[in-house]
Coordinates of C-alpha atoms and ligand atoms in Angstrom, one line a residue:
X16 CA 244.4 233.5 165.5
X17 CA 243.4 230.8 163.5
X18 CA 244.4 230.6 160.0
X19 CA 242.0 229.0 157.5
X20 CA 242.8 225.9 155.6
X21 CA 239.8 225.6 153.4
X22 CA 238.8 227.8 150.2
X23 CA 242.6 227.6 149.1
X24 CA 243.4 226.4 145.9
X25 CA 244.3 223.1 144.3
X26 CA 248.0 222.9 142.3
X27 CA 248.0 220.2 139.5
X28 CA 250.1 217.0 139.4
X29 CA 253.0 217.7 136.8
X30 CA 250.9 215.7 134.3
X31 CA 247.4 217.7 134.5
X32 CA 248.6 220.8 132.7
X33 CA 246.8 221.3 130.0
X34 CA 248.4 221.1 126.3
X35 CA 247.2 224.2 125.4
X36 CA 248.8 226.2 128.8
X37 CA 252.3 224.4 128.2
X38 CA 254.9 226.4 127.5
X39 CA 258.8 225.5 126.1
X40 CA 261.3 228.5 127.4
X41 CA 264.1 226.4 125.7
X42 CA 264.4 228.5 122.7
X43 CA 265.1 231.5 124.5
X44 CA 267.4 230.4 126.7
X45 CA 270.1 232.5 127.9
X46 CA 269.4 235.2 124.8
X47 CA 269.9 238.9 125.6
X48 CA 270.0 241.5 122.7
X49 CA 272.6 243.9 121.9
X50 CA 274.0 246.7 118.9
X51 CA 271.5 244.6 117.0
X52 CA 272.6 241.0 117.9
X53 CA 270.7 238.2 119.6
X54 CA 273.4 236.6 121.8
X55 CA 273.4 233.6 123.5
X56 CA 274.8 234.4 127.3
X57 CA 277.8 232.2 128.3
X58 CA 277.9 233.5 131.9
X59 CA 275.8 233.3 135.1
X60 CA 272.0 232.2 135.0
X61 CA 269.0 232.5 137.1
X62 CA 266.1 230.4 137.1
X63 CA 262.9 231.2 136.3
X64 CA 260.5 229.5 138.7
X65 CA 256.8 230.0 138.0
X66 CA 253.9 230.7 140.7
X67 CA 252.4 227.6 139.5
X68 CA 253.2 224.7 141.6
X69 CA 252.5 221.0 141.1
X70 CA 252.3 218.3 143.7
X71 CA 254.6 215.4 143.2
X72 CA 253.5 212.1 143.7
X73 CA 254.2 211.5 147.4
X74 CA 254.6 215.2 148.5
X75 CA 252.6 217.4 150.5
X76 CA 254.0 220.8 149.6
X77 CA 253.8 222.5 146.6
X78 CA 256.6 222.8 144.0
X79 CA 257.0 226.1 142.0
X80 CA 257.6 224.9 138.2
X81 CA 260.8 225.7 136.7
X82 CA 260.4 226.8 133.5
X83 CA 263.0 228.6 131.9
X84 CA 266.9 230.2 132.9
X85 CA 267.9 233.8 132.3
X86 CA 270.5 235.1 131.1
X87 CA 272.1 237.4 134.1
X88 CA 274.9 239.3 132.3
X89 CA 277.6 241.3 134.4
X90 CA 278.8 244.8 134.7
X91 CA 281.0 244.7 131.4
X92 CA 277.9 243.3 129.5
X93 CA 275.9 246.0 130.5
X94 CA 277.6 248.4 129.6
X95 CA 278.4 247.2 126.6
X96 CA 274.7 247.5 126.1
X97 CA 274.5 250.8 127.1
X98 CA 277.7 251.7 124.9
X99 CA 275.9 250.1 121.6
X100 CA 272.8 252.6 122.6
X101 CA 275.1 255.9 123.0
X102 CA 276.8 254.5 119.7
X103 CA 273.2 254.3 117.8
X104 CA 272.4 258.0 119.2
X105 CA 275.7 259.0 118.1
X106 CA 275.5 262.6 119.6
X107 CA 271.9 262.7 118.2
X108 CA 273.6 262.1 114.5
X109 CA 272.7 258.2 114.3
X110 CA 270.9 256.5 111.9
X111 CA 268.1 256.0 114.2
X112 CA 267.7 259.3 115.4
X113 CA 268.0 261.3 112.4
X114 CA 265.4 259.2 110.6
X115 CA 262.6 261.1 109.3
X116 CA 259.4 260.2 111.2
X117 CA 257.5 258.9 108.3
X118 CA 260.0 255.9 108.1
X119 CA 260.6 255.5 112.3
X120 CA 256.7 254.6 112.0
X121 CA 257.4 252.3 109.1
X122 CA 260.2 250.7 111.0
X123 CA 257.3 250.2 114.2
X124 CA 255.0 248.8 112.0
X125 CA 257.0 246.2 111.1
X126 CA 257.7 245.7 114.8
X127 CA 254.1 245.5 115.7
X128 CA 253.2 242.7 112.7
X129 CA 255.9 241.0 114.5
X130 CA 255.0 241.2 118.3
X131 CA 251.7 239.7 116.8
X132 CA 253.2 236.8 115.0
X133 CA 254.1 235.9 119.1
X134 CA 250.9 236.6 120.5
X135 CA 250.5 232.7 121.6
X136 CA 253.8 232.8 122.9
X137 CA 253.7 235.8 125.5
X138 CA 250.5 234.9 126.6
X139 CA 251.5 231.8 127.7
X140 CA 254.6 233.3 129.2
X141 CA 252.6 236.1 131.1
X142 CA 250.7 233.1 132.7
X143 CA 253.6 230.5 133.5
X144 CA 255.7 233.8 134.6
X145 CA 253.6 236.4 137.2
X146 CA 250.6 233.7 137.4
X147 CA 248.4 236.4 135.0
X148 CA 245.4 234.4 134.1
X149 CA 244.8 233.5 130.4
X150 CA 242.0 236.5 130.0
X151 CA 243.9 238.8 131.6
X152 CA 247.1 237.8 130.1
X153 CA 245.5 238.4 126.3
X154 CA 244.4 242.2 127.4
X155 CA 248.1 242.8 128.3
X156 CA 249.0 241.6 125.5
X157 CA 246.2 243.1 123.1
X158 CA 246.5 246.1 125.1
X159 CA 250.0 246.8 124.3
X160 CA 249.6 246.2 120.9
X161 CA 246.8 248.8 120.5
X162 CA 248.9 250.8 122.6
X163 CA 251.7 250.9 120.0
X164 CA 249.2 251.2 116.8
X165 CA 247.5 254.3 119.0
X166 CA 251.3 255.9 119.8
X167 CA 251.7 255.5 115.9
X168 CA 248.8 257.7 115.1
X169 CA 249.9 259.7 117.7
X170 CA 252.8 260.9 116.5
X171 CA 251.7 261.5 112.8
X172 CA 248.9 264.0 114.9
X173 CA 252.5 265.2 116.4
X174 CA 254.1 265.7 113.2
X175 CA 251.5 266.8 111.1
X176 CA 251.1 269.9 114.1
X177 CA 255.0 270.3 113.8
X178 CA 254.6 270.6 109.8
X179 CA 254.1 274.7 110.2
X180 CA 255.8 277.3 110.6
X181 CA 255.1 279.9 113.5
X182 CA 255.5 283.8 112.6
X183 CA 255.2 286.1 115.2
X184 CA 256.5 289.1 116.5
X185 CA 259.0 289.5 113.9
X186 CA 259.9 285.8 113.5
X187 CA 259.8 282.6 112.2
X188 CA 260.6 279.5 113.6
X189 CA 259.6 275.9 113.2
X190 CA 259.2 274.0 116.8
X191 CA 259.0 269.9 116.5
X192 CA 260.4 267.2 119.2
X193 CA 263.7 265.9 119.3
X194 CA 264.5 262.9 121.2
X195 CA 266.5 263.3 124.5
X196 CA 269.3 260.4 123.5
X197 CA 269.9 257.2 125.9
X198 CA 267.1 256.3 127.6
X199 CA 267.3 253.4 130.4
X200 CA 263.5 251.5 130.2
X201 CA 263.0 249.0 133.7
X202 CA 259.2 248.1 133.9
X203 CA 257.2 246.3 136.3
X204 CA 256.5 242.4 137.4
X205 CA 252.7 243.0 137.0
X206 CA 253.1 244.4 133.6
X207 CA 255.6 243.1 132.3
X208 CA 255.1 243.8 129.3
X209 CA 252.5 246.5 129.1
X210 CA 254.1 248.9 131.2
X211 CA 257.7 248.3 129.9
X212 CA 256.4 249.0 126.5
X213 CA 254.6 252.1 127.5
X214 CA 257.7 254.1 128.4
X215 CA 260.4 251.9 125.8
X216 CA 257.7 252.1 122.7
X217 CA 257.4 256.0 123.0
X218 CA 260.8 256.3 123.7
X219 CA 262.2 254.3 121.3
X220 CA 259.6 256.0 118.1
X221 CA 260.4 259.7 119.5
X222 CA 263.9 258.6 118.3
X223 CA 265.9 257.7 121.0
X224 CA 267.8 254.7 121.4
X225 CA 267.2 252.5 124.3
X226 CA 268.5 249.9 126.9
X227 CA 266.3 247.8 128.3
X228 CA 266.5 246.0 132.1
X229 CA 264.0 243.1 132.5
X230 CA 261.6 243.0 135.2
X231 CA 262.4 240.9 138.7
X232 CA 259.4 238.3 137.0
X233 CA 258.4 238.6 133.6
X234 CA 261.2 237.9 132.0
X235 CA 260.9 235.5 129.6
X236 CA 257.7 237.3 128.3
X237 CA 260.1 240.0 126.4
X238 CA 262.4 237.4 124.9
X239 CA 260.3 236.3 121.7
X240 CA 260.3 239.5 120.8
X241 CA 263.9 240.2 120.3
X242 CA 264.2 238.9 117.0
X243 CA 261.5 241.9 115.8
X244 CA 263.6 244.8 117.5
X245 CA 266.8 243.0 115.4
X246 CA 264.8 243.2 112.5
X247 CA 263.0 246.5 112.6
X248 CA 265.8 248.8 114.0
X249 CA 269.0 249.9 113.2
X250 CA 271.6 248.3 115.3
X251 CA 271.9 249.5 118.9
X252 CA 268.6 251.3 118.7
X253 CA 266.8 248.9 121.4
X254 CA 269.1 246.4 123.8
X255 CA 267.7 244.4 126.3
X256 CA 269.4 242.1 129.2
X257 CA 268.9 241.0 132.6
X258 CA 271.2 241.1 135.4
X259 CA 271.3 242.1 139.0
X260 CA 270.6 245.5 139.6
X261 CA 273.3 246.6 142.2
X262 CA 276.3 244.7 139.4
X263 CA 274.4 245.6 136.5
X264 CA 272.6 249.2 136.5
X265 CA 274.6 251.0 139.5
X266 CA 277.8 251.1 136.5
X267 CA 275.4 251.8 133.9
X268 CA 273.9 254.9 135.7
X269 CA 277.3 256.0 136.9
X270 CA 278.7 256.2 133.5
X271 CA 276.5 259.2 132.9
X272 CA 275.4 257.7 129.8
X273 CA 271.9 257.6 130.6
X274 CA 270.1 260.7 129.4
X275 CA 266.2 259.6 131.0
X276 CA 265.5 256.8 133.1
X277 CA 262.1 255.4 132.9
X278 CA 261.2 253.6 136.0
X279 CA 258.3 251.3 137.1
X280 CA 259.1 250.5 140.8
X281 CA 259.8 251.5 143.9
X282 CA 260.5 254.7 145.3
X283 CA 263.5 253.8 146.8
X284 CA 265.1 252.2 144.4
X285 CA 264.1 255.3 142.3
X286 CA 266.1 257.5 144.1
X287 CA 269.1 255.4 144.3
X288 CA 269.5 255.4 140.6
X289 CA 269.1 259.2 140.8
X290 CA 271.6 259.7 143.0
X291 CA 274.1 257.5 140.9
X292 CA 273.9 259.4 138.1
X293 CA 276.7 261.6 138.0
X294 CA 275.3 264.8 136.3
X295 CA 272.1 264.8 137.8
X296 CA 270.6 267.9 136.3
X297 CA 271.0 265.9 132.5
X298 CA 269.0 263.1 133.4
X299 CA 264.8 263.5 132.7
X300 CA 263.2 261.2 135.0
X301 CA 259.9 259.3 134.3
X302 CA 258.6 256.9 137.0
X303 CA 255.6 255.4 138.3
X304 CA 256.2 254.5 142.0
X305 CA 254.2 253.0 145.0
X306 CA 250.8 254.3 145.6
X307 CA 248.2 253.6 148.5
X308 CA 244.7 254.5 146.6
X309 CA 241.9 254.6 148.9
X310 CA 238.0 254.4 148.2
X311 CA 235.6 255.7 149.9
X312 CA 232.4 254.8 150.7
X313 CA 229.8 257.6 151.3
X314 CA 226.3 257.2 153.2
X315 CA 224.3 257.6 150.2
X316 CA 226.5 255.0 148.4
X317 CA 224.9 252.0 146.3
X318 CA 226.1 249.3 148.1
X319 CA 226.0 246.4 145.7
X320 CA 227.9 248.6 142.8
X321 CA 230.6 249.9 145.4
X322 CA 231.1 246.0 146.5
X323 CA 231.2 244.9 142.9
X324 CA 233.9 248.0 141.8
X325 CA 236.1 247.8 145.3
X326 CA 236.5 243.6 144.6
X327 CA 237.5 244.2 141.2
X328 CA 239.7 247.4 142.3
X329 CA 241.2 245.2 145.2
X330 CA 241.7 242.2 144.0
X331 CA 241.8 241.8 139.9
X332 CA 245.0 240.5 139.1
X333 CA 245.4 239.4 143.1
X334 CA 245.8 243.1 143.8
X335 CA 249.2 243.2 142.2
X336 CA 248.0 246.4 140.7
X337 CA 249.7 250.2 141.2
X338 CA 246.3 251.6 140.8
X339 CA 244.5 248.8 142.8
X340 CA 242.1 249.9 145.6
X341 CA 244.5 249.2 148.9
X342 CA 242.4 250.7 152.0
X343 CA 238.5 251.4 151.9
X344 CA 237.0 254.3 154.1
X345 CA 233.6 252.8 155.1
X346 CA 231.5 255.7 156.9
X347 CA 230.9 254.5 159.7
X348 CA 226.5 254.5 159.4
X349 CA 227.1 251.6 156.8
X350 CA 230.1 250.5 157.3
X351 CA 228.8 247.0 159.1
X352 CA 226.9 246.3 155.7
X353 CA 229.4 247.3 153.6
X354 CA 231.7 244.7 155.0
X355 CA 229.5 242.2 155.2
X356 CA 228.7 242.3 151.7
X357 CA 232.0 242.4 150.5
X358 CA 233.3 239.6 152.6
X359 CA 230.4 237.6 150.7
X360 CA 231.4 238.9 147.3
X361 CA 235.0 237.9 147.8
X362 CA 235.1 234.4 149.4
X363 CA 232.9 233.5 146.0
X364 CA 236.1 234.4 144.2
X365 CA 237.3 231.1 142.6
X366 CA 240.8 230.6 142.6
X367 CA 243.3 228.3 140.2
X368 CA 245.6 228.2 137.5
X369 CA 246.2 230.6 135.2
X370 CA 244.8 228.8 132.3
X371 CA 241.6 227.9 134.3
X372 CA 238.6 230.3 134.5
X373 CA 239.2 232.1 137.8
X374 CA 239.3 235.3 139.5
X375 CA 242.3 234.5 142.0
X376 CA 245.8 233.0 140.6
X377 CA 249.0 232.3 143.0
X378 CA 252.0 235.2 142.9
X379 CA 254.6 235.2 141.8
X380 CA 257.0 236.9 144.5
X381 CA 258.8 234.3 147.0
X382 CA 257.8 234.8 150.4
X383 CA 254.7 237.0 149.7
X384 CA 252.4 234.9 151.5
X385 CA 253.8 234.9 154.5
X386 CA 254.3 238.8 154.1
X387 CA 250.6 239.6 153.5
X388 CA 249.7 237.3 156.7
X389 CA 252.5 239.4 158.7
X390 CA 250.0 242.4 157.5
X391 CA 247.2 240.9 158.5
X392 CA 248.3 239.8 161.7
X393 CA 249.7 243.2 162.5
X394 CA 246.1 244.4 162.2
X395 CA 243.9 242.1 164.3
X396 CA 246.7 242.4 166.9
X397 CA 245.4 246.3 167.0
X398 CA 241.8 245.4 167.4
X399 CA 240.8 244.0 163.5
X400 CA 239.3 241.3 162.3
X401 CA 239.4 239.0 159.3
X402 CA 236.0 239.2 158.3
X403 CA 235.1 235.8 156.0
X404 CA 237.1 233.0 155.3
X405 CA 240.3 234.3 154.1
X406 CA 243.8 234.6 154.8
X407 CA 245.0 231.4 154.3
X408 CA 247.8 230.1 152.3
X409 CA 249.1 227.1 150.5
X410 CA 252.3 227.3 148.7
X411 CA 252.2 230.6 146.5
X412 CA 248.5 231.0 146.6
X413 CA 247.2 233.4 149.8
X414 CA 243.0 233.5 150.1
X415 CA 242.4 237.3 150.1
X416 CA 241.5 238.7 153.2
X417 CA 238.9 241.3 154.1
X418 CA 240.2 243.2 157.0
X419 CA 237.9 245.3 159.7
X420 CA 238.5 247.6 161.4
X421 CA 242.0 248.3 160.4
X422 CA 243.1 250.5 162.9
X423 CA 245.4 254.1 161.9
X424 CA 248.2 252.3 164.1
X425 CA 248.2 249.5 161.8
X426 CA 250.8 248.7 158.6
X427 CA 248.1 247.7 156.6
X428 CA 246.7 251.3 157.0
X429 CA 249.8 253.2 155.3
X430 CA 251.3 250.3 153.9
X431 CA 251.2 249.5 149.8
X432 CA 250.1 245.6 150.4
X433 CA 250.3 244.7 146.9
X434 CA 248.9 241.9 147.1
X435 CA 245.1 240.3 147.6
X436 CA 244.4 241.7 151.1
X437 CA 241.3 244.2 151.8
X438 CA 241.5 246.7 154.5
X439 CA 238.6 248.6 155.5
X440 CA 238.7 251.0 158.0
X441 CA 235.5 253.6 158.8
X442 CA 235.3 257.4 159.1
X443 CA 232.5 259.9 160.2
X444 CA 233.4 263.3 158.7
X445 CA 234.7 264.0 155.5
X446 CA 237.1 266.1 156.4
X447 CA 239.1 262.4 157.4
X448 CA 239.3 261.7 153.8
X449 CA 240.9 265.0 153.2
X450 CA 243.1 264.3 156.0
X451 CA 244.3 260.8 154.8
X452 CA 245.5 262.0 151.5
X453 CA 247.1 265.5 152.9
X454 CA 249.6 262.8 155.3
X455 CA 249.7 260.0 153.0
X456 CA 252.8 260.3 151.2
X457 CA 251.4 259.1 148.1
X458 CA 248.6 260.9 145.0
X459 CA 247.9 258.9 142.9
X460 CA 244.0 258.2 142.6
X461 CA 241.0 258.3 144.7
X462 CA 237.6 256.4 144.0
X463 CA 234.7 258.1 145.7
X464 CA 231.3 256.1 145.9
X465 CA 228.3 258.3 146.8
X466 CA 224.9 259.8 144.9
X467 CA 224.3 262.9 146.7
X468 CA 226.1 265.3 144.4
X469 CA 226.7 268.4 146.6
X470 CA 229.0 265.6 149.3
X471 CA 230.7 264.4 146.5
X472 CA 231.7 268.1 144.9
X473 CA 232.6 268.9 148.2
X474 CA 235.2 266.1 148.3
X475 CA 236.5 266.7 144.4
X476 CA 237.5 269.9 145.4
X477 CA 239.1 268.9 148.5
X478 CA 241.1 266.2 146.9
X479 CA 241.8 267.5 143.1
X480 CA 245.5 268.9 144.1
X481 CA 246.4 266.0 146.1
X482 CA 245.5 263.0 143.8
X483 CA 245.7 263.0 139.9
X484 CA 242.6 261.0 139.0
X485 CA 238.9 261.3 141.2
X486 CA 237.2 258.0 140.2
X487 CA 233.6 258.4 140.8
X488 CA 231.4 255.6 141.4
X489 CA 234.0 253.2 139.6
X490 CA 237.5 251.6 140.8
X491 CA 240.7 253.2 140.4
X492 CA 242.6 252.3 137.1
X493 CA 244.8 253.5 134.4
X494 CA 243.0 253.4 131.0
X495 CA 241.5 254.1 129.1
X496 CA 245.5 254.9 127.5
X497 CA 244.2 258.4 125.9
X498 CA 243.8 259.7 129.9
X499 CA 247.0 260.9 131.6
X500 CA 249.0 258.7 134.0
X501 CA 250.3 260.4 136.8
X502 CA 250.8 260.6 140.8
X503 CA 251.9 263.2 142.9
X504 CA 254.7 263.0 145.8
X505 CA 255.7 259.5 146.4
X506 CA 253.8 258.0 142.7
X507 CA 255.0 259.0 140.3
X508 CA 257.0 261.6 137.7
X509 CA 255.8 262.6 134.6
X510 CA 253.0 262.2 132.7
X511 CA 251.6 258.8 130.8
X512 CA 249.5 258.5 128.1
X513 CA 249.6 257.3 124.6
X514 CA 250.0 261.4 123.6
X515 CA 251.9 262.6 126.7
X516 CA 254.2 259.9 126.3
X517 CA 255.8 261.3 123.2
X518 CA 255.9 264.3 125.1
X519 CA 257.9 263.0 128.1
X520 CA 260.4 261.4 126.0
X521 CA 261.4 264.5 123.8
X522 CA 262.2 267.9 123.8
X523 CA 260.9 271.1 122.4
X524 CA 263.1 272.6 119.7
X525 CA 263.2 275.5 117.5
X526 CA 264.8 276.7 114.3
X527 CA 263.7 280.5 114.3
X528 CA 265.0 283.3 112.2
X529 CA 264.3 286.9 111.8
X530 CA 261.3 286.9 109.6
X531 CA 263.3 288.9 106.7
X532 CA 262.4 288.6 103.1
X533 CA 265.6 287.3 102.5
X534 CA 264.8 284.5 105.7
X535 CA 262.1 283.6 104.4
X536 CA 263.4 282.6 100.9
X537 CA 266.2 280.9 102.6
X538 CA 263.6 279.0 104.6
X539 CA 261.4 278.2 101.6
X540 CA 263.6 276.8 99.5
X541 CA 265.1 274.4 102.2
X542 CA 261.7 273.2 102.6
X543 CA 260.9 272.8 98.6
X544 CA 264.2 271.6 97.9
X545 CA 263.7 269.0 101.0
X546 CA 266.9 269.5 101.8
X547 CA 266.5 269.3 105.9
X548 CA 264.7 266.5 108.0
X549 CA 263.9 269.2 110.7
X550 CA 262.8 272.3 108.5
X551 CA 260.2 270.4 107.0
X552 CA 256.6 270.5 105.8
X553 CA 256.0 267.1 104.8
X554 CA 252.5 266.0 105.9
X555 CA 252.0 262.1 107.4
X556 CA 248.4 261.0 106.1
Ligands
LIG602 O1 250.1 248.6 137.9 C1 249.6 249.6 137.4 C2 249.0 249.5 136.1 O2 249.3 250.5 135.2 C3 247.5 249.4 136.2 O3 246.8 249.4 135.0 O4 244.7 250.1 136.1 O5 244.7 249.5 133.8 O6 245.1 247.8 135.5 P1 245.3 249.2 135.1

């Protein structure tokens, strides 16, 4: 078929970028952190090539934007990383993780004044790196921040529970949560730095010590913030590096020195890490993996609100999203409207640089493009159409496509697209959408759109043990932070939230005693004397 030309986007000349969008990498370049250094690497580097292109005089094709080289240390580097984090845990008797919690949360706070004294400077990173545009690049960043100040709070609430003693049936104990020692943090491209933090922040305040691989883009974005984990934690606590994944974390992971790996990623490369651990049943795993959430639009549906919520869960940050919208289920007695309106709605998306005020931004993965057109291709050539003017590229930049009607035989059916296609596909009974989730190997969400309450009950029951968030009448997403994070099969593992997260990274434990006179005098005069960390009733305000 025909692929569109117009409605694409226009790249700058190297001179039109605005001052306040420029950005100078230089002086992080080549910097990794480790045992509480900032080192300058001396080895390999990558380039760091931006989505944004500019046209050079004379040219017709696009040129991505260097902006920056990476450090991309080898096997012996890395695990000299990981050997500075088993140092700071030190068998659990480090500095870091014996602290008492009152002061681990004074040593964050002085982190978090310094992640805001770089606001400017990830923002504008987030934008040159993953092509995030500048409003959504300040929620990441804002978000993150709140994120920590929340995780703060919620661990005093943690503490101050853990500040009494249990007595019963003939005992006393005190139960609090310990840390779990080494944990290996690898987030996300789309969020680089929100959903790195979300697993390394907890992690790190719960009191382990941490290592810290950099996403495949969004690199840079974590580098102005080495100097304030040097300056707030004890050496070794936090270490971060790049380097290539196979050289790099295959050693670290068959070392055995990992105690939890938090993942953002694939499932495949998941379970490959998994597997190279060498005492698997010591490792806690916490991932966030692929997902394919559909919505689904009901008869009784308001049309214009489920357009409006299904472009925003499609396509908001180009679809690069895990909890994006990635098929629609259109029944079929409205399904021809539906799509009409929505191809409407999102060929009026404007598109542009990140610093511009636009809905669509080019991506940052090579070769993406022609993937997603691959997709669409695959689709029409089983009887679907691209309905409206999309599906065209230039450079980095593809025009999202709305796709109908995707057939069951088709990629983009099953297939996480990641990326700013729509495929709509219709049903008749509900007992389809009951059907898709029971085969699809992922649970993440569902977002149902419908008003006629008994259809809808009818389908939250159906669908409550297969997915772990029913979004009614609104798109699929993560927050607000305070609800839990989850998938089942294929999504995820373990539990997200600013509360479950200190959960995830610890462990239960218990000093208990017979609840004896003598016991108890013991126990009380440990706790007057404040002789222990652990047996302890010290209140956080
Ligand atoms: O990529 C997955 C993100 O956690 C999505 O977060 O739904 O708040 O955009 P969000």
């Amino acid at each position: 078929m025909t692929i569109p030309t117009t409605n694409l986007v226009t790249f700058p000349g190297a001179d039109a970028i605005p001052e306040g969008a420029r950005v100078d990498a230089s002086r992080w370049d080549r910097q990794w952190l480790c045992n509480g250094e900032i080192r300058t690497w001396a080895g390999d580097t990558a380039p760091v090539r931006s989505p944004v292109c500019v046209m050079r005089p004379g040219t017709t094709e696009p040129e991505q934007v260097e902006i920056g080289r990476i450090a991309m240390v080898d096997r012996a580097a890395g695990l000299e990383a990981v050997a500075a984090a088993r140092q700071a845990w030190d068998h659990g008797r480090g500095a870091w993780p014996t602290m008492r919690v009152g002061e681990r949360i004074e040593r964050m706070s002085t982190f978090i004044a310094g992640m805001r004294a770089t606001r400017e400077d990830l923002v504008r990173l987030l934008m040159w790196e993953i092509g995030k545009s500048r409003a959504d690049s300040e929620t990441e960043v804002d978000r993150t921040v709140a994120y920590i100040v929340d995780t703060v709070e919620a661990l005093k609430e943690l503490d101050r529970t853990a500040a009494r003693f249990s007595v019963t049936g003939g005992f006393v104990g005190q139960i609090r949560r310990s840390p779990l020692g080494v944990v290996l943090c690898m987030g996300p491209f789309n969020y680089p730095l929100n959903e790195t933090f979300t697993t390394l922040i907890p992690a790190l305040i719960m009191g382990n010590t941490v290592v810290s691989k950099l996403p495949r883009f969004g690199q840079l974005v974590i580098l102005p913030l080495l100097a304030a984990f040097r300056d707030a934690f004890p050496a070794g606590a936090v270490n971060v590096f790049q380097g290539d994944g196979p050289t790099v974390i295959g050693p670290i992971m068959e070392s055995g020195d990992v105690d939890c790996l938090a993942f953002i990623g694939s499932s495949r490369v998941a379970n490959i890490l998994k597997r190279q651990h060498p005492r698997p049943n010591r490792l806690r795993c916490i991932t966030g993996l692929e997902s394919k959430n559909p919505a689904v639009i009901l008869p009784s549906a308001d049309l214009d609100l489920a357009v409006k919520e299904c472009v925003a869960g499609a396509l908001s940050f180009n679809g690069q999203r895990c909890t994006a919208i990635k098929l629609i289920l259109a029944h079929a007695d409205i399904a021809d409207d539906f799509v009409a309106r929505l191809a409407k709605a999102v060929d009026g998306l404007t598109a542009g640089m990140p610093w511009d005020k636009v809905a669509l931004t080019p991506l940052p993965e090579p070769g993406r493009p022609a993937y997603l057109r691959g997709l669409v291709d695959d689709a029409v050539a089983s009887g679907a159409r691209v309905i409206g003017g999309g599906g065209g590229a230039h450079g980095t930049f593809f025009r999202p496509a709305v796709v109908f009607p995707v057939a069951p035989a088709a990629r983009l059916y099953k297939e996480e697209q990641f990326g700013p296609v729509v495929p709509v596909t219709t049903f008749r009974e509900l007992d389809e959408i009951d059907q898709f989730m029971r085969t699809s190997p992922y649970g993440q969400q569902i977002a149902l759109f419908g008003t006629e309450p008994r259809q809808l009950a009818q389908l939250v029951d159906a669908l409550v043990n297969s997915v772990c968030r029913i979004n009614l009448n609104t798109q699929c997403r993560r927050g607000p932070d305070s609800f839990p994070f989850t998938g089942r099969k294929d999504s995820a593992e373990g539990t997200l939230s600013v509360s479950d997260a200190l959960r995830a990274f610890s462990i239960r434990t218990v000093v208990a005693t017979t609840a004896t006179e003598t016991n108890q005098d013991l126990i009380g005069e440990i706790v007057t004397r404040r002789l222990s960390g652990f047996l302890s009733t010290d209140f956080l305000f």
